[in-house]
């Protein structure tokens, strides 16, 4: 009888442990933080270039869950960055050029507006102006992506806690005469227009903002350095300090511009720089275990191809050298190709498959359960 009781007690303990383990796993599978990295203008070929031209193994190789998104806007088969980012930020299709509005021009709540109400910290980073189409879609509403001063005003009035990029002129040399740096100071921002600080310098600040170029940030090839990866790391440190959860959008903006210019060196150098920022996000996510990292793009630019390099024989006859890569382009605009999505962390399995770009918004809310928070 005693043996039976011992066996039953052991079984009960095992069952309890299993149930407890299920509960723990369920909690871990709900992401507390999200880092969304957007490589503007980047398709599979741009990503592939990192595997040939980066001197170390690209951080893209660290992902296990990979999907594809369809990128068309509400009226056009080929999207632009404004419509593409609005799909991510607001979960709706809209027309090219629109920021944070639906196809009928009505304003739509974005992620920053939704989660700030739930005390989730938010941050925006870009290698363009911080008022450019992609970052703007996460905090602004305007019918035209070119309204940079209007977008800057909405940033100053938003609930964003951290930002870093270019665009200083849209804040302090405005047509309306306002100096939005004063507005940001009144909202408890520590603002720097010269360089990124160490975390220790902003640790006690309520909010932090960096406007480090009059318009767009310099190219990597012109000495920008490790701004993107450093800003991503700094944002993580700053937004995680009160342990309330955070959302960061970091954009490698100029990969797109290399595609528009059909400049392979420009494109690849920016893509490798972006991959370094992916590494910072993944290092944090692997260490903490509660952070979802998503890497994707709004669209592909340039019709970029990695082909055999074209060479000529001594007789002047052209041939393809399959031992060497030649980078070519088919357009100076955007294309409609499907775009890869890479995900790591709690809820990352949700990002496998083929789906519309608006589903990124929905999958973030599902993985975090932010909608259910009081």
XYZ file of C-alpha atoms in Angstrom:
374
model
C 0.000 0.000 0.000
C 2.828 2.345 0.872
C 4.514 1.667 -2.496
C 1.263 2.490 -4.343
C 0.950 5.763 -2.454
C 4.550 6.690 -3.282
C 3.973 5.893 -6.989
C 0.758 7.941 -7.029
C 2.501 10.835 -5.304
C 5.317 10.722 -7.857
C 2.831 10.681 -10.736
C 1.033 13.659 -9.235
C 4.317 15.562 -8.963
C 5.199 14.748 -12.586
C 1.779 15.897 -13.806
C 2.042 19.091 -11.761
C 5.529 19.746 -13.124
C 4.298 19.221 -16.695
C 1.410 21.620 -16.169
C 3.733 24.149 -14.571
C 6.144 23.768 -17.471
C 3.309 24.357 -19.939
C 2.411 27.535 -18.079
C 6.006 28.781 -18.125
C 6.369 28.025 -21.837
C 3.115 29.786 -22.558
C 4.368 32.900 -20.747
C 7.706 32.807 -22.563
C 5.919 32.507 -25.902
C 4.346 35.912 -25.379
C 6.908 38.513 -26.453
C 7.486 41.398 -24.085
C 9.543 43.455 -26.543
C 9.627 43.809 -30.332
C 12.459 45.003 -32.540
C 11.315 45.535 -36.133
C 14.215 46.073 -38.531
C 13.257 47.355 -41.982
C 15.786 47.310 -44.820
C 14.192 49.698 -47.297
C 14.305 48.475 -50.894
C 15.676 45.043 -50.008
C 14.695 41.824 -51.741
C 16.243 38.378 -51.615
C 19.095 39.310 -53.962
C 20.157 42.253 -51.801
C 20.165 39.916 -48.791
C 22.115 37.312 -50.781
C 24.845 39.879 -51.459
C 25.783 39.850 -47.775
C 26.639 36.148 -48.056
C 29.131 36.917 -50.811
C 30.564 40.269 -49.773
C 30.449 40.433 -45.973
C 33.716 39.301 -44.426
C 31.929 37.396 -41.649
C 28.849 35.166 -41.690
C 25.779 37.436 -42.040
C 23.400 37.676 -39.097
C 20.579 36.758 -41.479
C 21.832 33.178 -41.132
C 20.781 33.123 -37.463
C 17.045 32.976 -38.205
C 14.973 29.794 -38.325
C 11.520 31.204 -39.137
C 11.232 32.784 -42.568
C 8.216 33.918 -44.578
C 7.288 36.044 -47.582
C 5.048 39.103 -47.865
C 3.051 40.509 -50.771
C 3.729 44.229 -50.987
C 1.233 45.811 -53.392
C -0.439 49.003 -52.144
C -4.195 49.626 -52.247
C -4.171 51.120 -55.755
C -0.846 50.062 -57.253
C 0.823 46.722 -57.872
C 4.200 48.304 -57.079
C 4.242 49.958 -53.673
C 6.267 52.865 -52.361
C 7.796 53.154 -48.884
C 4.946 55.203 -47.428
C 2.234 52.704 -48.292
C 4.521 49.788 -47.406
C 5.391 51.150 -43.960
C 1.789 52.176 -43.270
C 0.837 48.516 -43.818
C 3.369 47.512 -41.135
C 2.535 50.327 -38.715
C -1.254 50.473 -39.046
C -2.318 47.165 -40.576
C -4.081 48.690 -43.597
C -3.424 48.958 -47.312
C -3.235 52.513 -48.584
C -2.210 54.417 -51.710
C 1.376 55.273 -52.590
C 2.556 58.400 -50.800
C 0.168 58.120 -47.854
C 1.421 58.149 -44.263
C -0.781 56.631 -41.546
C -4.065 57.035 -43.432
C -6.346 54.527 -45.123
C -7.150 54.463 -48.846
C -10.050 56.864 -48.201
C -7.617 59.315 -46.512
C -8.990 58.793 -43.005
C -6.439 58.523 -40.199
C -5.645 55.052 -38.851
C -4.139 54.335 -35.431
C -0.507 53.289 -35.629
C 1.479 50.990 -33.336
C 3.026 53.851 -31.360
C -0.410 55.329 -30.608
C -1.879 51.957 -29.663
C 0.849 50.678 -27.372
C 1.874 53.964 -25.747
C -1.522 53.904 -24.038
C -0.447 50.600 -22.494
C 2.820 52.069 -21.158
C 4.992 50.302 -23.755
C 8.106 52.336 -24.611
C 8.700 53.164 -28.271
C 11.695 54.114 -30.399
C 12.392 55.084 -34.046
C 15.770 54.912 -35.825
C 16.631 55.638 -39.467
C 19.656 56.354 -41.625
C 17.467 58.854 -43.492
C 15.732 61.853 -42.010
C 13.593 60.721 -39.075
C 10.667 62.334 -40.960
C 11.159 60.064 -43.987
C 8.338 57.785 -45.143
C 9.178 54.632 -43.201
C 9.723 56.047 -39.696
C 6.955 58.640 -40.214
C 4.375 55.908 -40.814
C 4.809 54.738 -37.223
C 3.875 58.063 -35.588
C 2.349 60.462 -38.153
C -0.707 60.939 -40.355
C -0.487 62.880 -43.604
C -1.867 62.581 -47.118
C 1.562 63.235 -48.622
C 4.872 61.763 -47.486
C 6.639 64.940 -48.625
C 5.164 67.042 -45.810
C 8.358 66.824 -43.739
C 7.655 69.826 -41.481
C 4.155 68.576 -40.683
C 5.594 65.151 -39.917
C 8.273 66.665 -37.649
C 5.573 68.496 -35.703
C 3.682 65.245 -35.226
C 6.846 63.564 -33.965
C 7.254 66.322 -31.375
C 3.638 65.822 -30.306
C 3.782 62.007 -30.329
C 4.390 59.590 -27.469
C 7.705 58.324 -28.873
C 10.366 57.896 -26.178
C 13.531 57.595 -28.284
C 14.506 58.553 -31.814
C 17.716 58.836 -33.826
C 18.346 59.903 -37.394
C 18.694 62.968 -39.590
C 16.255 65.765 -40.352
C 17.311 68.549 -37.982
C 16.262 71.272 -40.440
C 12.624 70.192 -40.220
C 12.686 70.902 -36.488
C 14.658 74.123 -36.129
C 14.692 75.844 -39.548
C 11.014 75.708 -40.341
C 8.881 77.878 -42.587
C 6.476 78.524 -39.692
C 9.313 79.836 -37.502
C 8.761 77.273 -34.741
C 11.714 75.634 -33.035
C 10.525 72.135 -32.258
C 13.675 71.438 -30.250
C 12.098 73.647 -27.567
C 8.885 71.637 -27.813
C 10.845 68.403 -27.404
C 12.690 69.810 -24.386
C 9.347 70.726 -22.822
C 8.303 67.100 -23.315
C 11.310 65.987 -21.229
C 13.512 65.009 -24.172
C 17.284 65.119 -23.927
C 18.224 66.231 -27.457
C 21.631 65.888 -29.079
C 22.480 67.242 -32.538
C 26.137 66.253 -32.609
C 26.591 62.544 -31.833
C 25.139 59.496 -30.112
C 25.818 59.452 -26.357
C 26.797 56.547 -24.192
C 23.837 55.124 -22.292
C 25.226 56.503 -19.039
C 24.632 60.051 -20.358
C 20.890 59.503 -20.932
C 20.139 56.862 -18.324
C 18.328 59.333 -16.056
C 16.466 61.054 -18.929
C 12.750 60.496 -19.504
C 13.153 60.615 -23.283
C 16.035 60.957 -25.741
C 16.328 62.196 -29.311
C 19.225 62.477 -31.783
C 19.081 64.635 -34.914
C 22.535 64.183 -36.388
C 22.210 65.628 -39.899
C 20.347 68.519 -41.472
C 18.500 66.116 -43.766
C 19.581 62.517 -44.368
C 22.470 60.805 -42.611
C 25.690 60.352 -44.648
C 26.320 57.135 -46.560
C 28.414 54.384 -44.979
C 30.984 55.052 -47.687
C 31.070 58.719 -46.634
C 31.927 58.042 -43.009
C 28.617 57.395 -41.212
C 30.333 54.684 -39.227
C 28.351 52.286 -37.055
C 25.487 54.714 -36.376
C 22.702 52.216 -37.134
C 23.959 49.351 -34.960
C 25.041 51.741 -32.183
C 21.686 53.562 -32.201
C 19.844 50.235 -32.125
C 21.888 49.076 -29.137
C 21.415 52.432 -27.383
C 17.660 52.348 -27.970
C 17.470 48.862 -26.481
C 19.385 49.972 -23.384
C 17.329 53.121 -22.955
C 13.871 51.662 -23.586
C 14.434 48.549 -21.463
C 15.625 50.421 -18.361
C 12.208 50.492 -16.646
C 11.310 46.910 -17.639
C 7.875 47.868 -19.014
C 8.340 46.464 -22.528
C 9.348 48.234 -25.731
C 8.876 48.498 -29.481
C 11.721 49.660 -31.725
C 11.613 50.284 -35.469
C 15.084 50.634 -37.001
C 15.452 51.280 -40.728
C 18.386 50.813 -43.057
C 16.999 53.535 -45.298
C 19.748 53.906 -47.862
C 19.828 50.352 -49.238
C 16.868 51.622 -51.258
C 18.830 54.614 -52.514
C 21.664 52.395 -53.724
C 19.063 50.495 -55.735
C 17.566 53.663 -57.203
C 21.043 54.832 -58.197
C 21.958 51.390 -59.623
C 25.077 51.714 -57.478
C 26.084 48.248 -56.310
C 28.837 49.415 -53.950
C 26.433 51.847 -52.242
C 23.741 49.184 -51.929
C 25.964 46.398 -50.582
C 27.766 48.609 -48.059
C 24.427 49.770 -46.658
C 23.082 46.205 -46.569
C 26.121 44.966 -44.631
C 25.722 47.879 -42.207
C 22.085 46.870 -41.715
C 23.142 43.271 -41.065
C 25.379 44.532 -38.245
C 22.303 46.124 -36.632
C 20.466 42.800 -36.944
C 23.298 41.305 -34.916
C 22.771 43.767 -32.054
C 19.038 42.987 -31.952
C 19.583 39.221 -32.032
C 22.295 39.332 -29.359
C 19.841 41.034 -27.007
C 16.969 38.718 -27.921
C 19.072 35.607 -27.387
C 20.243 36.863 -24.005
C 16.841 37.958 -22.657
C 14.521 35.334 -24.184
C 11.487 37.641 -24.227
C 12.132 39.727 -27.341
C 10.721 39.196 -30.818
C 12.995 40.333 -33.656
C 11.462 40.800 -37.112
C 13.507 41.695 -40.190
C 11.798 42.617 -43.452
C 11.494 45.279 -46.145
C 8.749 47.419 -47.643
C 9.672 46.491 -51.244
C 12.588 45.686 -53.543
C 14.386 48.438 -55.474
C 16.458 48.252 -58.643
C 15.639 44.753 -59.876
C 19.000 43.810 -58.390
C 20.684 40.656 -59.728
C 23.753 38.643 -58.768
C 24.827 37.114 -62.067
C 27.977 35.748 -63.612
C 30.364 38.603 -64.340
C 30.491 39.695 -67.972
C 34.010 39.657 -69.428
C 35.588 39.836 -72.858
C 38.084 37.595 -74.556
C 41.198 38.976 -76.244
C 39.173 38.985 -79.458
C 36.545 41.209 -77.846
C 33.900 38.504 -77.558
C 31.752 38.769 -74.434
C 31.306 35.792 -72.144
C 29.966 35.032 -68.644
C 32.556 34.168 -66.012
C 30.734 31.894 -63.542
C 33.617 32.100 -61.068
C 32.959 35.777 -60.356
C 29.809 37.731 -59.454
C 28.660 40.676 -61.489
C 25.955 42.879 -59.964
C 23.355 44.268 -62.346
C 20.031 46.145 -62.212
C 16.904 46.046 -64.361
C 15.243 49.269 -63.181
C 15.912 52.463 -61.254
C 12.544 52.113 -59.515
C 10.781 49.654 -57.248
C 9.658 46.148 -58.180
C 6.731 43.977 -57.102
C 8.667 40.872 -56.029
C 7.705 39.056 -52.825
C 9.809 40.155 -49.846
C 11.392 37.878 -47.202
C 10.462 38.135 -43.506
C 12.844 36.775 -40.863
C 11.713 36.290 -37.263
C 13.367 35.206 -34.017
C 11.999 34.859 -30.496
C 8.578 34.333 -28.883
C 5.897 34.179 -31.582
C 8.427 33.967 -34.426
C 6.705 30.906 -35.886
C 3.734 33.151 -36.746
C 5.838 34.860 -39.415
C 6.346 31.770 -41.590
C 4.252 31.383 -44.736
C 3.141 33.782 -47.471
C 0.843 36.659 -46.572
C -0.003 40.329 -47.118
C 2.295 42.969 -45.632
C -0.558 44.159 -43.374
C -0.278 40.883 -41.477
C 3.021 42.043 -39.937
C 0.999 44.486 -37.808
C -1.480 41.780 -36.793
C 1.193 39.198 -36.040
C 3.087 41.639 -33.794
C -0.047 42.251 -31.732
C -0.755 38.514 -31.551
C 2.807 37.603 -30.514
C 2.898 40.244 -27.775
C -0.733 40.195 -26.634
C -0.408 43.979 -26.402
C -4.026 44.415 -27.452
C -5.154 42.579 -24.341
C -3.140 44.734 -21.935
C -5.088 47.142 -19.727
